[in-house]
Tab-separated table of C-alpha atoms and ligand atoms in Angstrom:
chain	number	residue	atom	x	y	z
A	1	UNK	CA	11.818	227.495	-185.339
A	2	UNK	CA	8.800	225.970	-186.991
A	3	UNK	CA	7.997	228.806	-189.374
A	4	UNK	CA	6.237	227.681	-192.452
A	5	UNK	CA	7.495	230.880	-194.397
A	6	UNK	CA	10.155	230.342	-197.069
A	7	UNK	CA	12.679	232.750	-196.019
A	8	UNK	CA	15.459	233.919	-198.227
A	9	UNK	CA	17.805	234.618	-195.244
A	10	UNK	CA	17.921	238.625	-196.006
A	11	UNK	CA	14.672	239.520	-194.615
A	12	UNK	CA	12.733	238.772	-197.436
A	13	UNK	CA	10.472	235.829	-198.299
A	14	UNK	CA	9.710	233.709	-201.444
A	15	UNK	CA	6.263	232.875	-202.514
A	16	UNK	CA	3.236	233.801	-204.190
A	17	UNK	CA	1.988	236.121	-201.395
A	18	UNK	CA	-0.381	233.334	-200.080
A	19	UNK	CA	-0.595	232.743	-197.325
A	20	UNK	CA	0.664	236.113	-196.532
A	21	UNK	CA	3.635	236.724	-194.285
A	22	UNK	CA	3.435	238.049	-190.984
A	23	UNK	CA	4.549	241.444	-191.652
A	24	UNK	CA	1.689	241.646	-194.219
A	25	UNK	CA	-0.818	240.042	-191.856
A	26	UNK	CA	0.095	242.443	-189.127
A	27	UNK	CA	-0.054	245.720	-191.305
A	28	UNK	CA	-3.722	244.520	-192.547
A	29	UNK	CA	-4.959	242.818	-189.441
A	30	UNK	CA	-8.691	243.744	-188.853
A	31	UNK	CA	-9.171	246.332	-191.361
A	32	UNK	CA	-12.462	246.937	-192.884
A	33	UNK	CA	-13.200	246.804	-196.595
A	34	UNK	CA	-11.915	250.390	-197.968
A	35	UNK	CA	-14.678	252.741	-198.216
A	36	UNK	CA	-14.335	255.875	-200.167
A	37	UNK	CA	-13.568	259.114	-198.252
A	38	UNK	CA	-13.186	256.882	-194.976
A	39	UNK	CA	-9.747	256.169	-193.171
A	40	UNK	CA	-8.071	253.032	-193.469
A	41	UNK	CA	-8.490	252.297	-189.741
A	42	UNK	CA	-11.502	254.036	-188.491
A	43	UNK	CA	-11.078	256.212	-185.498
A	44	UNK	CA	-12.200	255.398	-181.929
A	45	UNK	CA	-16.013	255.389	-181.483
A	46	UNK	CA	-16.812	256.852	-178.072
A	47	UNK	CA	-20.372	255.848	-177.093
A	48	UNK	CA	-21.957	254.722	-174.004
A	49	UNK	CA	-24.931	253.768	-175.853
A	50	UNK	CA	-26.168	253.758	-179.453
A	51	UNK	CA	-29.254	254.611	-181.235
A	52	UNK	CA	-31.634	251.808	-180.728
A	53	UNK	CA	-35.345	252.446	-181.802
A	54	UNK	CA	-37.858	249.342	-181.437
A	55	UNK	CA	-36.319	245.900	-180.745
A	56	UNK	CA	-33.281	245.896	-178.441
A	57	UNK	CA	-30.954	243.713	-180.921
A	58	UNK	CA	-27.494	243.993	-181.684
A	59	UNK	CA	-24.763	244.445	-183.032
A	60	UNK	CA	-24.278	247.983	-180.865
A	61	UNK	CA	-26.913	248.632	-178.205
A	62	UNK	CA	-24.764	249.623	-175.037
A	63	UNK	CA	-21.122	250.421	-174.659
A	64	UNK	CA	-20.380	247.764	-171.911
A	65	UNK	CA	-21.536	244.951	-174.423
A	66	UNK	CA	-19.704	245.883	-177.642
A	67	UNK	CA	-18.292	248.761	-179.519
A	68	UNK	CA	-17.162	249.037	-183.222
A	69	UNK	CA	-13.622	249.626	-182.222
A	70	UNK	CA	-13.525	246.577	-180.197
A	71	UNK	CA	-14.879	244.863	-183.005
A	72	UNK	CA	-11.988	245.699	-185.286
A	73	UNK	CA	-9.342	244.990	-182.829
A	74	UNK	CA	-10.852	241.748	-181.945
A	75	UNK	CA	-11.109	240.796	-185.476
A	76	UNK	CA	-7.293	241.810	-185.734
A	77	UNK	CA	-6.014	239.584	-182.833
A	78	UNK	CA	-8.217	236.796	-184.037
A	79	UNK	CA	-6.457	236.821	-187.544
A	80	UNK	CA	-3.123	236.849	-185.808
A	81	UNK	CA	-3.843	234.059	-183.085
A	82	UNK	CA	-5.846	231.623	-185.356
A	83	UNK	CA	-5.513	232.664	-189.108
A	84	UNK	CA	-7.920	230.907	-191.242
A	85	UNK	CA	-9.750	228.998	-188.664
A	86	UNK	CA	-13.625	229.117	-188.371
A	87	UNK	CA	-15.446	229.495	-185.362
A	88	UNK	CA	-12.966	231.308	-183.408
A	89	UNK	CA	-13.955	234.070	-181.246
A	90	UNK	CA	-11.845	236.978	-179.733
A	91	UNK	CA	-12.895	239.242	-176.676
A	92	UNK	CA	-10.873	242.304	-175.636
A	93	UNK	CA	-10.697	243.513	-171.935
A	94	UNK	CA	-9.365	246.261	-169.882
A	95	UNK	CA	-6.158	244.528	-169.112
A	96	UNK	CA	-4.391	241.049	-169.227
A	97	UNK	CA	-5.873	240.199	-165.612
A	98	UNK	CA	-9.251	241.030	-166.731
A	99	UNK	CA	-8.830	238.573	-169.435
A	100	UNK	CA	-7.222	235.955	-167.172
A	101	UNK	CA	-9.942	236.273	-164.604
A	102	UNK	CA	-12.890	236.190	-167.431
A	103	UNK	CA	-11.729	232.555	-168.141
A	104	UNK	CA	-11.127	231.236	-164.678
A	105	UNK	CA	-14.130	232.742	-163.088
A	106	UNK	CA	-16.794	232.117	-165.785
A	107	UNK	CA	-15.497	228.336	-166.291
A	108	UNK	CA	-14.842	227.197	-162.697
A	109	UNK	CA	-17.588	226.346	-160.020
A	110	UNK	CA	-17.167	225.368	-156.452
A	111	UNK	CA	-16.094	221.576	-156.314
A	112	UNK	CA	-14.188	221.996	-159.593
A	113	UNK	CA	-10.307	221.669	-159.558
A	114	UNK	CA	-7.891	223.671	-161.621
A	115	UNK	CA	-4.139	223.382	-162.340
A	116	UNK	CA	-2.168	226.775	-162.346
A	117	UNK	CA	1.456	227.337	-162.616
A	118	UNK	CA	3.431	227.841	-159.562
A	119	UNK	CA	6.125	229.931	-161.361
A	120	UNK	CA	3.737	232.197	-163.310
A	121	UNK	CA	2.930	235.804	-163.222
A	122	UNK	CA	3.194	237.034	-159.739
A	123	UNK	CA	-0.667	237.946	-159.231
A	124	UNK	CA	-1.578	234.358	-159.463
A	125	UNK	CA	-1.169	233.639	-155.659
A	126	UNK	CA	-4.237	236.241	-155.228
A	127	UNK	CA	-5.934	234.526	-157.983
A	128	UNK	CA	-5.457	231.121	-156.300
A	129	UNK	CA	-6.812	232.543	-152.877
A	130	UNK	CA	-9.684	233.842	-154.483
A	131	UNK	CA	-10.543	230.820	-156.462
A	132	UNK	CA	-9.947	228.670	-153.045
A	133	UNK	CA	-12.579	231.215	-151.336
A	134	UNK	CA	-15.092	230.325	-153.970
A	135	UNK	CA	-14.590	226.464	-153.209
A	136	UNK	CA	-12.327	225.808	-156.246
A	137	UNK	CA	-9.551	223.155	-155.721
A	138	UNK	CA	-6.445	224.654	-157.026
A	139	UNK	CA	-3.381	222.633	-157.627
A	140	UNK	CA	-0.098	223.797	-158.825
A	141	UNK	CA	2.845	222.630	-161.132
A	142	UNK	CA	5.980	224.177	-162.357
A	143	UNK	CA	5.997	225.122	-166.064
A	144	UNK	CA	9.056	223.160	-167.063
A	145	UNK	CA	9.294	219.348	-167.892
A	146	UNK	CA	5.407	219.274	-168.067
A	147	UNK	CA	4.762	218.565	-164.651
A	148	UNK	CA	1.284	219.310	-164.934
A	149	UNK	CA	0.514	215.914	-165.949
A	150	UNK	CA	1.101	214.558	-162.354
A	151	UNK	CA	-1.669	216.728	-161.066
A	152	UNK	CA	-4.110	216.711	-163.937
A	153	UNK	CA	-6.489	214.158	-163.262
A	154	UNK	CA	-10.144	215.317	-163.157
A	155	UNK	CA	-9.114	218.825	-163.521
A	156	UNK	CA	-11.872	221.104	-165.093
A	157	UNK	CA	-9.273	223.474	-166.541
A	158	UNK	CA	-5.408	223.498	-167.037
A	159	UNK	CA	-3.662	226.843	-167.133
A	160	UNK	CA	-0.346	227.222	-168.493
A	161	UNK	CA	1.982	230.060	-169.019
A	162	UNK	CA	4.687	229.357	-171.602
A	163	UNK	CA	7.224	230.839	-171.642
A	164	UNK	CA	6.552	231.670	-167.962
A	165	UNK	CA	7.179	235.056	-166.631
A	166	UNK	CA	9.984	235.604	-165.269
A	167	UNK	CA	11.681	232.386	-165.101
A	168	UNK	CA	11.321	231.610	-168.977
A	169	UNK	CA	10.537	228.029	-168.727
A	170	UNK	CA	8.657	226.450	-171.400
A	171	UNK	CA	6.147	223.270	-171.481
A	172	UNK	CA	4.863	221.073	-174.187
A	173	UNK	CA	1.549	222.694	-175.035
A	174	UNK	CA	0.821	219.779	-177.609
A	175	UNK	CA	1.422	217.067	-175.107
A	176	UNK	CA	-0.347	218.664	-172.243
A	177	UNK	CA	-3.467	219.600	-174.327
A	178	UNK	CA	-3.625	215.867	-175.656
A	179	UNK	CA	-3.578	214.681	-172.333
A	180	UNK	CA	-5.845	217.015	-170.805
A	181	UNK	CA	-8.467	216.771	-173.738
A	182	UNK	CA	-8.396	212.807	-173.395
A	183	UNK	CA	-10.021	213.367	-169.873
A	184	UNK	CA	-12.421	216.445	-170.844
A	185	UNK	CA	-10.098	219.177	-169.310
A	186	UNK	CA	-10.221	222.621	-170.840
A	187	UNK	CA	-6.808	224.223	-171.752
A	188	UNK	CA	-5.811	227.947	-171.366
A	189	UNK	CA	-2.310	229.227	-172.507
A	190	UNK	CA	-1.153	232.591	-171.466
A	191	UNK	CA	0.647	233.823	-174.792
A	192	UNK	CA	1.528	237.094	-173.376
A	193	UNK	CA	5.524	236.699	-173.527
A	194	UNK	CA	5.594	234.896	-176.910
A	195	UNK	CA	2.653	237.332	-178.872
A	196	UNK	CA	0.625	235.654	-181.525
A	197	UNK	CA	3.592	236.022	-183.862
A	198	UNK	CA	5.687	233.988	-181.566
A	199	UNK	CA	3.173	231.016	-180.768
A	200	UNK	CA	-0.284	230.276	-181.786
A	201	UNK	CA	-1.601	228.130	-178.844
A	202	UNK	CA	-4.838	227.270	-180.853
A	203	UNK	CA	-3.037	225.631	-183.422
A	204	UNK	CA	-0.877	223.726	-180.743
A	205	UNK	CA	-4.341	222.195	-179.240
A	206	UNK	CA	-5.381	224.898	-176.417
A	207	UNK	CA	-9.084	225.874	-176.104
A	208	UNK	CA	-7.969	229.544	-174.848
A	209	UNK	CA	-5.182	231.709	-175.889
A	210	UNK	CA	-5.288	234.635	-173.344
A	211	UNK	CA	-2.835	237.499	-172.941
A	212	UNK	CA	-1.940	240.819	-171.616
A	213	UNK	CA	-2.077	243.214	-174.620
A	214	UNK	CA	-0.165	245.608	-172.348
A	215	UNK	CA	3.294	243.970	-173.166
A	216	UNK	CA	4.787	243.343	-176.617
A	217	UNK	CA	1.323	243.083	-178.632
A	218	UNK	CA	0.916	246.842	-178.236
A	219	UNK	CA	4.498	247.655	-177.411
A	220	UNK	CA	4.758	251.238	-176.204
A	221	UNK	CA	4.287	251.164	-172.641
A	222	UNK	CA	1.146	253.395	-172.816
A	223	UNK	CA	-2.094	251.238	-172.532
A	224	UNK	CA	-3.240	248.176	-170.611
A	225	UNK	CA	-5.382	245.886	-172.523
A	226	UNK	CA	-6.084	242.025	-172.488
A	227	UNK	CA	-7.785	239.505	-174.865
A	228	UNK	CA	-9.221	236.011	-174.779
A	229	UNK	CA	-9.399	234.065	-178.152
A	230	UNK	CA	-11.173	230.891	-177.805
A	231	UNK	CA	-12.676	228.117	-180.223
A	232	UNK	CA	-15.245	226.421	-177.806
A	233	UNK	CA	-18.571	228.339	-178.449
A	234	UNK	CA	-20.085	227.506	-175.321
A	235	UNK	CA	-17.205	228.581	-173.068
A	236	UNK	CA	-16.615	231.748	-174.936
A	237	UNK	CA	-20.221	232.590	-174.381
A	238	UNK	CA	-19.645	232.322	-170.653
A	239	UNK	CA	-16.398	234.559	-170.982
A	240	UNK	CA	-18.468	236.973	-172.810
A	241	UNK	CA	-21.246	236.810	-170.111
A	242	UNK	CA	-18.438	237.457	-167.533
A	243	UNK	CA	-17.079	240.728	-169.279
A	244	UNK	CA	-20.698	242.110	-169.196
A	245	UNK	CA	-21.214	241.221	-165.522
A	246	UNK	CA	-17.719	242.373	-164.462
A	247	UNK	CA	-17.556	245.427	-167.063
A	248	UNK	CA	-13.832	244.844	-167.188
A	249	UNK	CA	-13.847	246.457	-170.895
A	250	UNK	CA	-11.093	248.631	-172.450
A	251	UNK	CA	-11.839	252.227	-173.425
A	252	UNK	CA	-12.422	252.794	-177.386
A	253	UNK	CA	-9.260	255.133	-177.276
A	254	UNK	CA	-6.974	252.209	-175.971
A	255	UNK	CA	-8.694	249.737	-178.113
A	256	UNK	CA	-7.759	251.876	-181.150
A	257	UNK	CA	-4.235	252.651	-180.145
A	258	UNK	CA	-3.924	248.867	-179.752
A	259	UNK	CA	-4.952	248.208	-183.160
A	260	UNK	CA	-2.713	250.928	-184.551
A	261	UNK	CA	0.116	249.503	-182.798
A	262	UNK	CA	-0.430	246.183	-184.129
A	263	UNK	CA	0.208	247.327	-187.604
A	264	UNK	CA	3.993	247.252	-186.517
A	265	UNK	CA	3.922	244.142	-184.525
A	266	UNK	CA	6.003	242.117	-186.812
A	267	UNK	CA	8.916	244.911	-187.145
A	268	UNK	CA	9.124	245.456	-183.239
A	269	UNK	CA	9.016	241.724	-182.351
A	270	UNK	CA	11.768	240.788	-185.224
A	271	UNK	CA	13.961	243.624	-184.095
A	272	UNK	CA	13.429	243.240	-180.285
A	273	UNK	CA	13.594	239.272	-180.567
A	274	UNK	CA	16.892	239.442	-182.349
A	275	UNK	CA	18.535	241.968	-180.171
A	276	UNK	CA	17.564	239.997	-177.095
A	277	UNK	CA	19.410	236.955	-178.551
A	278	UNK	CA	22.374	239.154	-179.382
A	279	UNK	CA	22.472	240.731	-175.884
A	280	UNK	CA	21.745	236.981	-174.176
A	281	UNK	CA	25.014	235.995	-176.155
A	282	UNK	CA	26.967	238.868	-174.854
A	283	UNK	CA	25.867	238.231	-171.446
A	284	UNK	CA	27.133	234.720	-171.548
A	285	UNK	CA	30.510	235.885	-171.704
A	286	UNK	CA	30.457	237.610	-168.486
A	287	UNK	CA	31.687	235.802	-165.367
A	288	UNK	CA	29.360	237.539	-162.849
A	289	UNK	CA	26.181	236.718	-164.785
A	290	UNK	CA	24.609	233.323	-163.735
A	291	UNK	CA	21.315	231.776	-164.624
A	292	UNK	CA	20.942	233.235	-167.903
A	293	UNK	CA	17.803	232.364	-169.575
A	294	UNK	CA	16.436	232.847	-173.002
A	295	UNK	CA	14.511	230.452	-174.865
A	296	UNK	CA	16.254	231.372	-178.093
A	297	UNK	CA	19.617	230.259	-176.722
A	298	UNK	CA	20.552	226.962	-178.372
A	299	UNK	CA	21.570	225.641	-174.892
A	300	UNK	CA	18.937	227.053	-172.957
A	301	UNK	CA	16.632	224.204	-171.076
A	302	UNK	CA	13.841	225.615	-172.849
A	303	UNK	CA	15.194	225.788	-176.268
A	304	UNK	CA	14.276	222.244	-177.506
A	305	UNK	CA	10.512	222.417	-177.059
A	306	UNK	CA	10.562	226.186	-177.704
A	307	UNK	CA	11.865	225.513	-181.237
A	308	UNK	CA	9.044	223.035	-181.884
A	309	UNK	CA	6.285	225.012	-180.821
A	310	UNK	CA	7.427	228.658	-181.071
A	311	UNK	CA	8.047	230.861	-184.195
A	312	UNK	CA	9.818	233.592	-182.227
A	313	UNK	CA	11.500	233.548	-178.693
A	314	UNK	CA	10.490	236.674	-177.300
A	315	UNK	CA	12.282	239.951	-176.045
A	316	UNK	CA	13.047	239.059	-172.565
A	317	UNK	CA	15.949	237.592	-170.924
A	318	UNK	CA	16.697	236.748	-167.164
A	319	UNK	CA	19.780	236.347	-165.349
A	320	UNK	CA	21.118	236.792	-161.823
A	321	UNK	CA	23.888	239.013	-160.380
A	322	UNK	CA	25.732	238.078	-157.442
A	323	UNK	CA	24.082	240.157	-154.830
A	324	UNK	CA	21.009	242.418	-154.467
A	325	UNK	CA	23.261	245.092	-154.165
A	326	UNK	CA	25.169	244.416	-157.239
A	327	UNK	CA	21.995	244.106	-159.187
A	328	UNK	CA	20.801	247.608	-157.893
A	329	UNK	CA	24.019	249.332	-158.667
A	330	UNK	CA	23.864	247.635	-162.140
A	331	UNK	CA	20.193	249.137	-162.789
A	332	UNK	CA	21.209	252.333	-161.619
A	333	UNK	CA	24.155	252.232	-164.047
A	334	UNK	CA	22.172	251.664	-167.087
A	335	UNK	CA	21.303	254.789	-169.368
A	336	UNK	CA	19.214	253.145	-172.256
A	337	UNK	CA	17.322	250.604	-169.970
A	338	UNK	CA	14.668	252.166	-167.722
A	339	UNK	CA	14.203	250.711	-164.229
A	340	UNK	CA	10.763	249.690	-164.417
A	341	UNK	CA	8.429	246.710	-164.486
A	342	UNK	CA	6.426	245.243	-167.241
A	343	UNK	CA	7.969	244.123	-170.475
A	344	UNK	CA	7.558	244.109	-174.513
A	345	UNK	CA	7.904	247.788	-175.040
A	346	UNK	CA	10.203	249.472	-177.710
A	347	UNK	CA	12.215	251.121	-174.877
A	348	UNK	CA	14.098	248.507	-172.901
A	349	UNK	CA	13.368	248.087	-169.368
A	350	UNK	CA	14.786	245.951	-166.513
A	351	UNK	CA	14.092	245.317	-163.010
A	352	UNK	CA	15.310	243.317	-160.086
A	353	UNK	CA	12.309	241.171	-159.644
A	354	UNK	CA	12.985	240.262	-155.972
A	355	UNK	CA	11.766	243.771	-155.093
A	356	UNK	CA	8.131	242.860	-155.299
A	357	UNK	CA	8.512	239.589	-153.185
A	358	UNK	CA	6.325	237.455	-155.208
A	359	UNK	CA	8.566	235.421	-157.357
A	360	UNK	CA	10.796	232.764	-156.116
A	361	UNK	CA	13.935	234.187	-157.617
A	362	UNK	CA	17.219	235.082	-156.018
A	363	UNK	CA	17.803	238.598	-154.725
A	364	UNK	CA	20.279	239.584	-157.774
A	365	UNK	CA	17.705	238.319	-160.334
A	366	UNK	CA	17.220	240.718	-163.144
A	367	UNK	CA	14.391	240.525	-165.853
A	368	UNK	CA	15.499	242.663	-168.719
A	369	UNK	CA	13.041	243.262	-171.675
A	370	UNK	CA	14.713	244.420	-174.834
A	371	UNK	CA	13.390	247.164	-176.866
A	372	UNK	CA	14.055	248.695	-180.402
A	373	UNK	CA	17.071	250.452	-179.830
A	374	UNK	CA	20.129	249.802	-181.827
A	375	UNK	CA	21.636	246.403	-180.870
A	376	UNK	CA	25.136	247.631	-180.493
A	377	UNK	CA	24.050	250.559	-178.423
A	378	UNK	CA	22.127	248.382	-176.108
A	379	UNK	CA	25.022	245.852	-175.584
A	380	UNK	CA	27.479	248.449	-174.878
A	381	UNK	CA	25.219	250.082	-172.567
A	382	UNK	CA	24.613	246.799	-170.721
A	383	UNK	CA	28.089	245.723	-170.628
A	384	UNK	CA	29.425	249.249	-169.554
A	385	UNK	CA	26.599	248.988	-166.655
A	386	UNK	CA	28.201	245.667	-165.779
A	387	UNK	CA	31.721	247.019	-165.525
A	388	UNK	CA	30.623	250.048	-163.311
A	389	UNK	CA	28.737	248.083	-161.024
A	390	UNK	CA	31.608	245.755	-160.129
A	391	UNK	CA	32.694	245.543	-156.545
B	401	PLP	C1	2.408	236.456	-168.342
B	401	PLP	C2	1.472	237.736	-167.806
B	401	PLP	N1	0.277	237.567	-167.963
B	401	PLP	C3	-0.588	238.357	-167.400
B	401	PLP	C4	-0.191	239.641	-167.002
B	401	PLP	C5	-1.252	240.702	-166.483
B	401	PLP	O1	-1.332	241.723	-167.613
B	401	PLP	P1	-2.030	242.971	-167.063
B	401	PLP	O2	-0.895	243.861	-166.546
B	401	PLP	O3	-2.125	243.753	-168.546
B	401	PLP	O4	-3.142	242.904	-166.281
B	401	PLP	C6	0.989	239.908	-166.949
B	401	PLP	C7	1.728	241.067	-166.459
B	401	PLP	O5	2.802	241.377	-166.340
B	401	PLP	C8	2.024	238.953	-167.467
B	401	PLP	O6	3.455	239.166	-167.412
């Protein structure tokens, strides 16, 4: 993994404290300067409008445009997505889809071409149909193998999701961004699965890092949130305008909960991701498990590129059981893993992805999101459920 930290191998780091480590950055991200008698993280500001005598100037005028609780959260996410970079802006949204749509629909016009993943998040076919209805030419390419290069010619925007959900394929962001920029194409990366502690798309050359904050970023399965971090001032102005027009804004309570949750991001990510690798290694020994994927497994098809551009490999693993019935029995036998969609939370979840009908996966395909349980408990539960679900 390409991590600049000098790791002692026992969970501690060497160094002067500068640049600070991920845990330090996460607990302090976006905090205001301390003010006597004020809380460390000011509480949520519930306001539809703000006092505004005289000229209608910012920063806070109307609650659909700006909110002080968003400002602190946007600063926090920006510090994690693009530490030390000037001119980068972050905008928060009501959900990951609101953030994704804000980039696509603010940047693309009738007659433009866009490249989307053919194996990305399952709402993309709906997005595709909407873009086509507006006269945008949509081309698709699978995530693995940098196949996007074949369909890039003349596109206005390249959209990549790496690692992809649920297949966990990875593409070479640096290589794709270089090729895209050589012909004036903007690049957006869905950074949901990796989180900003796992991957920093702007450092790899992307123009936008876009994510669902519903998943591991906030990690408790209790809020929906999205964000866009971008470095192109004009493009981000259009994204901001889109948020104002559509009004897909997070509530102050959600924004505050998200900020509070980011303080434990490094702890959660390191625990969950380490257990995901342990579980993947245990599953590898099982004859009924095929198609096992996790970018952290040294022999995974994604591992080589992932190790060059990711600092952590995520908490999601995927694999296939022989039949749909076997997969259903397995899910039912699990005690520490909830049968639920979504991923990234502190409580493990798993689902038979084929039940939605939107992903090109086998009937027995399972996506499992590893939580913060003790690794030995979780591995024992999964292996027991495999035994109990056998024919
Ligand atoms: C990779 C990815 N991007 C975006 C989204 C959409 O996020 P949200 O559900 O917060 O709208 C999801 C949701 O599962 C996702 O997995």
